[in-house]
XYZ file of C-alpha atoms in Angstrom:
664
model
C 0.000 0.000 0.000
C 1.068 3.575 -0.630
C -0.252 6.741 0.980
C -1.263 9.295 -1.650
C -2.959 12.011 0.405
C -3.191 13.203 3.998
C -5.215 16.330 4.739
C -7.096 17.912 7.614
C -10.757 18.854 7.213
C -11.619 21.613 9.715
C -14.835 20.238 11.153
C -15.396 18.464 14.476
C -18.038 16.233 12.867
C -16.466 13.369 10.851
C -19.928 11.936 10.099
C -20.668 14.979 7.934
C -17.544 14.265 5.904
C -18.353 10.567 5.563
C -21.911 11.400 4.510
C -20.643 13.871 1.907
C -18.149 11.349 0.525
C -20.762 8.608 0.277
C -23.809 10.560 -0.912
C -22.629 13.736 -2.643
C -19.106 13.440 -3.975
C -18.690 11.709 -7.319
C -15.167 10.857 -8.492
C -14.214 11.875 -12.015
C -13.280 8.304 -12.776
C -14.022 4.919 -11.273
C -16.739 3.313 -9.199
C -17.441 4.386 -5.614
C -18.388 2.047 -2.789
C -19.255 3.066 0.782
C -17.293 1.787 3.777
C -17.728 2.350 7.505
C -15.193 5.211 7.549
C -15.341 6.541 3.983
C -15.367 5.100 0.458
C -13.452 2.890 -1.931
C -12.886 4.064 -5.491
C -12.086 1.323 -8.014
C -10.226 2.648 -11.032
C -9.964 0.754 -14.288
C -6.364 -0.401 -14.685
C -5.905 -2.694 -17.652
C -2.128 -2.547 -17.347
C -2.098 -3.191 -13.631
C -2.468 -6.753 -12.456
C -3.002 -6.019 -8.748
C -5.951 -4.373 -7.038
C -6.895 -1.031 -8.621
C -8.638 0.494 -5.603
C -8.178 3.786 -3.785
C -9.178 3.645 -0.128
C -10.445 6.971 1.239
C -11.184 7.105 4.957
C -11.563 9.687 7.709
C -11.175 9.816 11.497
C -11.545 12.366 14.246
C -8.998 13.723 16.749
C -8.639 17.077 18.549
C -12.144 18.188 17.493
C -11.242 18.052 13.834
C -11.313 15.507 11.008
C -8.472 13.973 9.014
C -8.583 12.183 5.667
C -6.129 9.830 4.019
C -6.059 8.160 0.610
C -4.179 4.892 0.094
C -3.537 2.956 -3.079
C -3.520 -0.836 -2.719
C -1.407 -1.345 -5.821
C 2.322 -0.664 -5.819
C 2.237 0.906 -9.283
C 0.547 4.183 -10.114
C -3.059 3.814 -11.303
C -4.546 5.613 -14.290
C -6.372 8.849 -13.313
C -5.430 8.602 -9.630
C -3.830 12.057 -9.713
C -6.901 13.736 -11.198
C -9.222 11.989 -8.730
C -7.136 13.103 -5.757
C -6.890 16.666 -7.083
C -10.661 16.769 -7.595
C -11.299 15.350 -4.114
C -8.984 17.901 -2.482
C -10.532 20.878 -4.279
C -14.117 19.851 -3.631
C -13.645 18.927 0.013
C -11.824 22.209 0.698
C -14.751 24.083 -0.871
C -17.319 22.103 1.103
C -15.526 22.352 4.457
C -13.571 25.624 4.473
C -11.692 26.903 7.485
C -13.752 29.519 9.317
C -12.213 31.815 11.882
C -14.116 31.593 15.193
C -16.248 34.642 15.896
C -16.998 36.014 19.344
C -20.747 35.871 20.014
C -22.410 39.169 20.916
C -24.154 38.709 24.254
C -26.177 40.909 26.590
C -25.151 40.263 30.176
C -27.839 42.641 31.396
C -30.414 40.063 30.343
C -28.573 36.789 31.043
C -25.743 35.388 33.100
C -22.502 34.620 31.296
C -23.354 30.925 31.641
C -26.741 31.240 29.955
C -25.384 33.576 27.269
C -22.483 31.343 26.206
C -24.069 27.890 26.658
C -25.398 27.666 23.045
C -21.908 28.395 21.654
C -19.542 26.749 24.141
C -21.518 24.097 26.059
C -18.538 22.199 27.509
C -16.826 25.397 28.595
C -19.927 26.570 30.443
C -20.454 23.129 31.999
C -17.004 22.917 33.564
C -16.657 26.584 34.517
C -19.828 26.051 36.543
C -17.918 23.396 38.504
C -15.102 25.817 39.405
C -15.018 28.148 42.425
C -15.873 31.666 41.209
C -16.419 30.187 37.762
C -18.809 32.945 36.724
C -16.237 35.623 37.575
C -13.508 33.840 35.622
C -15.682 33.176 32.553
C -16.644 36.838 32.488
C -12.928 37.582 32.606
C -12.232 35.248 29.667
C -14.972 36.899 27.617
C -13.743 40.399 28.532
C -10.168 39.587 27.588
C -11.079 38.044 24.230
C -13.414 40.933 23.429
C -10.734 43.501 24.224
C -8.055 41.602 22.303
C -10.310 41.295 19.237
C -11.182 44.984 19.275
C -7.508 45.883 19.192
C -6.528 43.334 16.528
C -9.498 43.955 14.245
C -8.918 47.733 14.222
C -5.114 47.918 14.011
C -4.961 51.265 12.215
C -7.047 53.115 14.789
C -5.537 52.541 18.224
C -7.109 54.640 20.927
C -4.848 57.441 22.145
C -4.196 57.092 25.861
C -0.781 58.791 26.163
C -0.601 62.535 25.513
C 2.691 64.416 25.302
C 3.483 67.814 26.834
C 0.017 68.142 28.316
C 0.439 67.452 32.018
C -0.005 69.932 34.828
C 3.330 71.306 36.013
C 4.383 69.870 39.352
C 7.998 69.957 40.499
C 7.292 67.391 43.220
C 5.251 64.441 41.883
C 3.585 62.208 44.468
C 5.432 59.085 43.293
C 8.702 58.184 41.636
C 7.204 55.180 39.853
C 3.627 54.326 38.925
C 3.162 50.702 37.810
C 0.134 49.683 35.751
C -0.530 45.947 36.143
C -0.349 43.985 39.362
C 0.982 40.635 38.148
C 4.471 40.999 36.664
C 4.378 44.652 37.689
C 4.111 43.837 41.388
C 7.429 41.998 41.391
C 9.443 44.884 40.046
C 7.403 47.467 41.951
C 8.365 45.732 45.207
C 12.046 45.653 44.179
C 12.072 49.397 43.471
C 10.103 50.270 46.621
C 12.671 48.421 48.706
C 15.359 50.556 47.050
C 13.686 53.628 48.527
C 11.500 54.830 45.669
C 7.951 56.078 46.178
C 5.865 53.515 44.313
C 2.193 53.273 43.337
C 0.897 49.968 41.928
C -2.395 50.032 39.989
C -4.249 46.758 39.313
C -7.557 46.260 37.480
C -8.470 43.085 39.407
C -8.523 42.489 43.156
C -4.810 42.446 43.971
C -3.175 39.041 44.049
C -5.577 37.253 41.698
C -3.961 35.430 38.798
C -5.209 34.039 35.492
C -2.079 31.868 35.156
C 0.293 29.818 37.251
C 4.053 30.379 37.095
C 6.850 27.885 36.591
C 10.559 28.617 36.577
C 13.885 26.944 37.341
C 15.883 27.178 40.550
C 18.814 29.053 39.001
C 16.428 31.665 37.550
C 14.394 32.298 40.721
C 17.683 33.068 42.499
C 17.490 36.501 40.875
C 14.786 37.503 43.371
C 17.198 36.683 46.200
C 20.088 38.547 44.566
C 17.901 41.668 44.289
C 17.079 41.465 48.035
C 13.383 41.043 47.306
C 13.060 37.574 48.847
C 15.062 35.494 51.271
C 16.056 31.916 50.543
C 13.476 30.751 53.078
C 10.734 32.782 51.388
C 11.615 31.340 47.989
C 11.392 27.827 49.389
C 7.971 28.636 50.859
C 6.725 29.643 47.405
C 7.695 26.353 45.742
C 4.564 24.237 45.467
C 6.388 21.393 43.702
C 9.846 20.660 42.328
C 9.724 17.858 39.791
C 12.529 15.529 38.736
C 12.286 15.834 34.974
C 10.355 17.515 32.182
C 9.426 15.907 28.884
C 9.298 17.436 25.397
C 7.695 15.216 22.739
C 5.792 15.978 19.562
C 3.420 13.670 17.725
C 5.344 11.877 14.965
C 3.100 9.026 13.804
C 2.760 10.733 10.419
C 6.381 11.878 10.132
C 8.873 10.013 7.935
C 11.405 7.901 9.879
C 14.221 10.480 9.726
C 11.914 13.129 11.251
C 10.799 11.107 14.231
C 12.429 12.092 17.503
C 12.962 10.653 20.940
C 11.825 12.398 24.103
C 13.860 15.472 25.026
C 14.456 15.539 28.785
C 14.776 18.992 30.381
C 15.007 18.399 34.144
C 16.006 22.002 34.935
C 13.515 23.856 32.717
C 10.348 25.205 34.409
C 10.743 22.509 37.054
C 9.656 24.684 39.987
C 5.897 25.195 40.283
C 5.369 28.421 42.222
C 2.362 29.474 44.229
C 1.766 32.561 42.072
C -0.864 34.153 44.301
C 1.336 33.666 47.366
C 4.229 35.313 45.511
C 2.044 38.293 44.579
C 0.767 38.599 48.151
C 4.341 38.543 49.453
C 5.419 41.194 46.928
C 2.427 43.313 47.920
C 3.321 43.063 51.605
C 6.933 44.049 50.925
C 5.797 46.903 48.690
C 3.535 48.341 51.399
C 6.131 47.764 54.130
C 8.590 49.808 52.059
C 6.112 52.710 51.881
C 4.461 51.805 48.587
C 0.773 52.047 47.740
C -1.587 49.636 45.965
C -4.798 50.705 44.220
C -6.577 47.574 43.097
C -9.870 47.244 41.204
C -8.714 50.414 39.468
C -8.435 50.806 35.705
C -6.040 52.959 33.715
C -7.754 55.584 31.525
C -5.071 57.895 30.110
C -1.802 59.640 30.962
C -0.252 63.022 30.225
C 3.504 63.574 30.158
C 5.520 66.751 30.561
C 9.141 67.675 31.167
C 8.668 67.267 34.927
C 6.107 64.503 35.514
C 3.513 62.106 34.214
C -0.123 62.553 35.246
C -2.210 59.364 35.235
C -6.015 59.296 35.157
C -7.669 56.216 36.628
C -11.137 55.002 37.569
C -12.149 52.815 40.503
C -14.259 50.018 39.011
C -16.344 49.584 42.141
C -17.236 53.181 42.976
C -16.692 54.631 39.443
C -14.692 57.365 41.146
C -12.107 59.119 38.966
C -8.639 59.215 40.497
C -5.405 60.963 39.530
C -1.775 60.369 40.428
C 1.482 62.024 39.431
C 4.873 60.367 39.119
C 8.303 60.694 37.612
C 7.974 57.525 35.505
C 5.037 55.397 34.380
C 5.750 51.646 33.973
C 3.325 49.738 31.749
C 3.028 46.101 32.847
C -0.571 45.616 31.651
C 0.296 42.737 29.343
C -1.173 41.917 25.954
C -4.304 44.013 26.588
C -2.229 47.172 27.126
C -3.727 50.125 25.226
C -0.396 51.924 25.634
C 1.454 49.232 23.656
C -1.169 49.434 20.916
C -0.862 53.223 20.683
C 2.933 53.178 20.485
C 3.214 50.403 17.898
C -0.052 50.334 15.953
C -0.275 47.357 13.598
C 3.216 46.198 14.663
C 2.248 45.949 18.325
C 2.461 42.156 18.237
C 3.442 39.825 15.392
C 2.320 36.667 17.107
C 0.414 35.500 20.118
C -0.146 32.320 22.093
C -3.835 32.038 23.027
C -3.458 29.923 26.152
C -6.128 28.185 28.223
C -6.097 25.577 30.943
C -6.932 24.803 34.536
C -5.545 23.787 37.886
C -7.049 20.385 38.690
C -7.031 19.366 42.333
C -7.717 15.647 41.900
C -9.606 13.053 39.894
C -6.933 11.463 37.710
C -6.317 7.773 38.190
C -2.901 7.085 39.799
C -1.511 5.418 36.675
C -2.249 8.443 34.458
C 0.563 10.703 35.681
C 3.451 10.683 38.133
C 3.640 14.086 39.812
C 7.430 13.916 39.948
C 7.444 14.780 36.241
C 6.162 17.526 33.969
C 5.275 17.950 30.318
C 7.125 21.033 29.085
C 5.960 20.816 25.448
C 3.776 18.024 24.068
C 1.498 17.462 21.092
C -0.749 14.450 20.656
C -1.920 15.157 17.113
C -1.247 17.111 13.954
C -2.579 20.509 12.817
C -6.150 21.038 14.001
C -8.379 23.687 12.387
C -5.440 25.843 11.393
C -3.486 25.427 14.654
C -0.828 23.116 16.008
C -2.136 22.517 19.519
C 0.508 22.043 22.221
C 0.072 20.913 25.814
C 1.963 21.733 28.991
C 1.499 19.943 32.320
C 3.090 21.023 35.585
C 2.547 19.253 38.928
C 1.685 21.617 41.755
C 0.971 21.467 45.455
C -0.374 18.155 46.753
C -2.134 16.365 43.906
C -2.637 19.555 41.871
C -1.915 19.415 38.152
C -1.782 22.603 36.111
C -2.529 21.857 32.459
C -2.297 24.326 29.583
C -3.330 24.099 25.944
C -1.960 26.710 23.545
C -0.859 27.316 19.984
C 1.399 29.769 18.189
C -0.778 32.161 16.239
C -0.214 34.856 13.646
C -1.882 38.108 14.728
C -4.318 38.795 11.885
C -7.374 41.046 11.842
C -9.442 38.337 10.141
C -8.377 35.730 12.667
C -7.370 37.271 16.027
C -7.334 33.985 17.970
C -10.012 32.832 20.406
C -9.740 31.889 24.087
C -13.299 30.584 24.225
C -12.824 28.338 21.203
C -9.615 27.046 22.775
C -11.445 26.315 26.017
C -14.050 24.292 24.129
C -11.155 22.330 22.619
C -9.538 21.949 26.035
C -12.563 20.373 27.671
C -13.317 18.149 24.674
C -9.839 16.755 24.016
C -8.265 16.652 27.494
C -9.271 12.949 27.765
C -7.307 12.285 24.551
C -4.196 13.863 26.059
C -4.484 12.350 29.542
C -6.916 9.525 30.164
C -9.584 10.905 32.467
C -13.283 11.336 33.124
C -13.881 15.091 33.182
C -16.855 14.717 35.493
C -14.640 13.080 38.127
C -12.048 15.857 38.097
C -12.038 18.445 40.871
C -11.513 21.815 39.183
C -9.631 24.352 41.283
C -9.410 27.345 38.933
C -8.966 28.222 35.247
C -5.733 29.596 33.772
C -5.798 31.652 30.588
C -4.385 34.588 28.673
C -2.936 35.970 25.461
C 0.868 35.803 25.499
C 2.169 38.112 22.747
C 5.358 38.026 20.702
C 7.182 40.514 18.503
C 9.757 39.587 15.872
C 12.390 42.318 16.204
C 15.310 42.391 13.785
C 17.084 45.002 15.903
C 16.660 46.722 19.251
C 15.080 49.739 17.544
C 12.280 47.984 15.686
C 9.656 48.196 18.439
C 8.774 51.179 20.618
C 8.893 50.319 24.302
C 9.401 53.834 25.667
C 7.918 57.326 25.612
C 8.973 60.354 27.636
C 8.632 59.222 31.268
C 7.119 55.901 30.169
C 8.638 52.430 29.809
C 7.011 49.089 28.904
C 7.964 45.807 30.586
C 6.773 42.200 30.466
C 4.161 41.198 27.909
C 3.434 44.858 27.087
C 6.950 44.953 25.647
C 6.541 41.464 24.131
C 9.234 40.262 26.494
C 8.896 36.508 26.097
C 10.717 33.363 25.136
C 10.186 32.457 21.466
C 9.883 28.739 22.254
C 7.935 28.490 25.487
C 6.456 32.019 25.550
C 6.940 32.495 29.278
C 6.603 36.189 30.048
C 7.245 35.559 33.756
C 10.494 33.682 33.135
C 11.681 36.262 30.619
C 10.993 39.116 33.038
C 12.827 37.386 35.883
C 15.828 36.698 33.630
C 16.023 40.417 32.846
C 15.005 41.759 36.256
C 18.549 42.573 37.377
C 19.250 44.510 34.209
C 15.924 46.360 34.373
C 16.457 47.292 38.029
C 20.012 48.614 37.666
C 19.293 50.620 34.522
C 16.008 52.125 35.738
C 17.654 53.005 39.064
C 20.470 54.765 37.192
C 18.023 56.609 34.924
C 16.024 57.837 37.926
C 19.148 58.907 39.856
C 20.335 61.087 36.975
C 16.905 62.077 35.639
C 17.488 60.361 32.280
C 13.776 59.941 31.635
C 13.263 60.891 28.006
C 12.050 58.305 25.501
C 15.576 58.110 24.069
C 17.035 57.321 27.490
C 14.352 54.884 28.660
C 14.501 53.052 25.341
C 18.018 51.906 26.285
C 16.538 49.904 29.182
C 14.711 47.530 26.830
C 15.505 43.855 27.306
C 16.349 43.144 23.665
C 18.660 40.162 23.087
C 20.045 39.326 19.659
C 20.303 35.647 20.610
C 16.558 35.659 21.364
C 15.694 37.671 18.263
C 17.363 35.114 16.015
C 15.237 32.284 17.435
C 11.910 33.903 16.508
C 11.988 32.014 13.217
C 11.251 28.861 15.208
C 8.027 30.258 16.629
C 7.173 31.668 13.195
C 7.527 28.144 11.860
C 5.144 26.814 14.508
C 2.078 28.742 13.332
C -0.212 28.234 10.358
C -0.529 31.508 8.400
C -4.105 32.724 8.113
C -5.653 31.580 4.837
C -3.141 28.776 4.211
C -3.590 25.014 4.416
C -0.468 23.126 5.394
C 0.143 19.366 5.368
C -1.149 18.278 8.799
C 2.167 16.796 9.989
C 4.309 19.767 8.861
C 4.764 21.582 12.171
C 5.342 18.415 14.174
C 7.995 17.421 11.618
C 9.760 20.775 12.070
C 9.612 20.539 15.850
C 10.893 16.977 15.834
C 13.784 17.997 13.589
C 15.129 20.491 16.084
C 14.097 18.900 19.361
C 15.522 15.603 18.139
C 18.876 17.331 17.729
C 18.626 18.802 21.224
C 17.844 15.341 22.600
C 21.172 14.120 21.201
C 23.110 17.014 22.746
C 24.431 17.267 26.320
C 21.624 18.396 28.696
C 23.063 21.879 29.177
C 22.601 22.694 25.476
C 18.806 22.321 25.634
C 18.763 24.082 28.991
C 20.569 27.173 27.715
C 18.635 27.215 24.447
C 15.196 27.134 26.045
C 16.233 29.677 28.695
C 17.307 32.212 26.027
C 21.031 31.857 26.754
C 22.273 30.156 23.618
C 25.487 31.431 22.065
C 26.319 32.080 18.419
C 28.380 28.945 17.875
C 25.839 26.572 19.417
C 22.953 28.124 17.512
C 24.826 28.057 14.186
C 26.023 24.493 14.683
C 22.507 23.237 15.479
C 20.960 25.161 12.579
C 23.418 23.565 10.139
C 22.745 20.104 11.588
C 18.991 20.663 11.225
C 19.421 21.677 7.583
C 21.544 18.591 6.957
C 19.035 16.246 8.582
C 16.010 17.842 6.923
C 17.138 19.642 3.732
C 13.610 20.776 2.881
C 13.312 22.584 6.226
C 14.353 25.957 4.812
C 11.736 25.739 2.071
C 9.079 24.833 4.633
C 9.984 27.956 6.604
C 9.843 30.115 3.464
C 6.450 28.633 2.615
C 5.133 29.477 6.076
C 6.937 32.743 6.828
C 7.534 34.161 3.352
C 10.677 35.577 1.781
C 10.251 38.917 3.550
C 10.462 37.372 6.997
C 13.300 35.116 5.881
C 15.208 38.234 4.827
C 14.436 39.861 8.179
C 15.731 36.761 9.916
C 18.973 36.869 7.925
C 19.441 40.470 9.086
C 18.816 39.459 12.694
C 21.335 36.639 12.309
C 23.882 39.133 10.969
C 23.320 41.365 14.011
C 23.627 38.296 16.254
C 26.962 37.533 14.595
C 28.184 41.115 15.081
C 27.112 41.076 18.739
C 28.918 37.783 19.264
C 32.022 39.373 17.726
C 31.775 42.377 20.048
C 31.403 40.089 23.025
C 34.440 38.041 21.950
C 36.545 41.190 21.635
C 35.306 43.101 24.705
C 33.451 40.686 26.981
C 36.424 39.784 29.112
C 37.870 43.270 29.634
C 35.064 45.815 29.340
C 33.077 44.852 32.455
C 36.097 44.958 34.856
C 37.187 48.318 33.381
C 33.700 49.798 33.722
C 33.421 48.600 37.320
C 36.787 50.170 38.199
C 35.843 53.444 36.464
C 32.416 53.874 38.028
C 33.360 56.373 40.787
C 34.862 59.036 38.528
C 32.941 58.207 35.345
C 29.432 58.369 36.829
C 30.233 61.556 38.745
C 31.813 63.468 35.831
C 29.994 62.022 32.840
C 26.695 60.504 34.033
C 25.177 60.311 30.539
C 28.201 58.435 29.203
C 28.161 56.162 32.253
C 24.485 55.294 31.650
C 25.100 54.425 28.013
C 28.192 52.368 28.777
C 26.234 50.522 31.451
C 23.526 49.705 28.897
C 26.220 48.543 26.475
C 27.716 46.286 29.139
C 24.372 44.518 29.627
C 23.999 44.096 25.871
C 27.359 42.296 25.835
C 26.248 39.958 28.610
C 23.019 39.018 26.851
C 24.337 38.592 23.276
C 26.448 35.511 24.003
């Protein structure tokens, strides 16, 4: 037998496809006969002695339908090419991909459960089983609605930052005003403990999280080094430390040379943190250091001047308008940030990971999963309705399991990406991923969000600063191109951000030009964005279903054959030029068509942009080779006289030093 065709049909109902094949579709040539899973087409083959039948069958997985065509004969049959071409064209026309639309609902007339039940029945069913499920489902709907509004109207971002319009005040109330109480609270607490007057503004009740956080032990040490937490406090935050993490992508439909063994990453994301406990601890330290928290308060707009930034806010409970003045405004509002959209317009984000999941307290059978292990990246099927779905599983406190489902997605106004559609997938296909009865699971809370990405060729390609304004975290698209962890990326850059912002405040270097130097751009991260670009299906394109898994297996298979520290440094955004180049050449040798696949998915324009980013990576590596060993000691020895006499030069040299450290 020989496989002639393998395609995905974007419908969760395989019976509709079977019915269409059996009752409507008529092959150009041959006789059709119904089977339990499709049809047989017998072609006349006078010159072929063996069976002249094409077997066409379908099956369902991941709430979508797949179709394959096999030929029984070893030799090519007459007209088989035209029949397959006809079948492909007609089935694509009959079952086209349709971007999920957000239903318009009136919550004044119905609860969120009643309003969404006709569209997302499984999502409503299981959110009703969660504590505060109605609150969280409202939050999911709000976030998707806001994200869609911004993506679907990319040329008309709402203006929320106004220049040279603030009231003059030589003594602002605060040094730093942080917008966003998740990632923002961590850095706000660090700066408050350094003596700065800090205000933290959070839209939700402070300390509530839509996601859980995982990190490694060597990365979390940064919070100790910055004197934010003690070693004992860090240990108290660790809900679980697992022994190993697995990375494995579905390869049943990959050719033998593109199958890969499991990649073990025992020191990647292997600490499950109690995120809400961490936020509470940061809040306590912030207040103890003289800081202020305004929660359930939403940002409205801000006005900057040469002396201050004036921020207008509204309390969501009382509807009271509030104002605050500060020296610097720090945007940590994440992917929903209206400031990021104003500064960057249609280049705000190039990609996004719509991510959904839940913390499950119990209900899995003991043989399903050993809580000493985690799934870092896992797929159990091929492309599904225009997305390569990927799972993550992290053991937590007690019997808790935190499970995520996400996909890499091109930000496109016709297809923004849907959290609600992903949740319907999550609840339908979780039993395929991990054997379970959903009704026996004890649901603790949902986890969800849009994690954005930006493909920057250079450090100047994206605006992350304005006069007296700087963006951090997901607002600045600070994330890992492979695992899209905004928390981990922020922590890795927290020392740099703290030192540079402290220096800028001490010397009043608070213009957009100055604050732009604080950005956490890394050329070794920029060059890896092509991997995440190759993990998403471009809107309007149909790819072979196994394509993305084949690409992932190519590279992760190479990492599995390397010493453990290679995968560790690569996934943690620390890879160096030689390692990256060596692995890229090995990948091209193992899978020569890989480059063409990337061109087909990303286009020649993005390939050219990647080549430029690789050139800059090479130049940065050269600078580090020439100066890395001598520049830092010299700068440290010169600080006393250099900072005092030439503070502007000192600030820029300090920024340059950090760029050397992070380009290796």
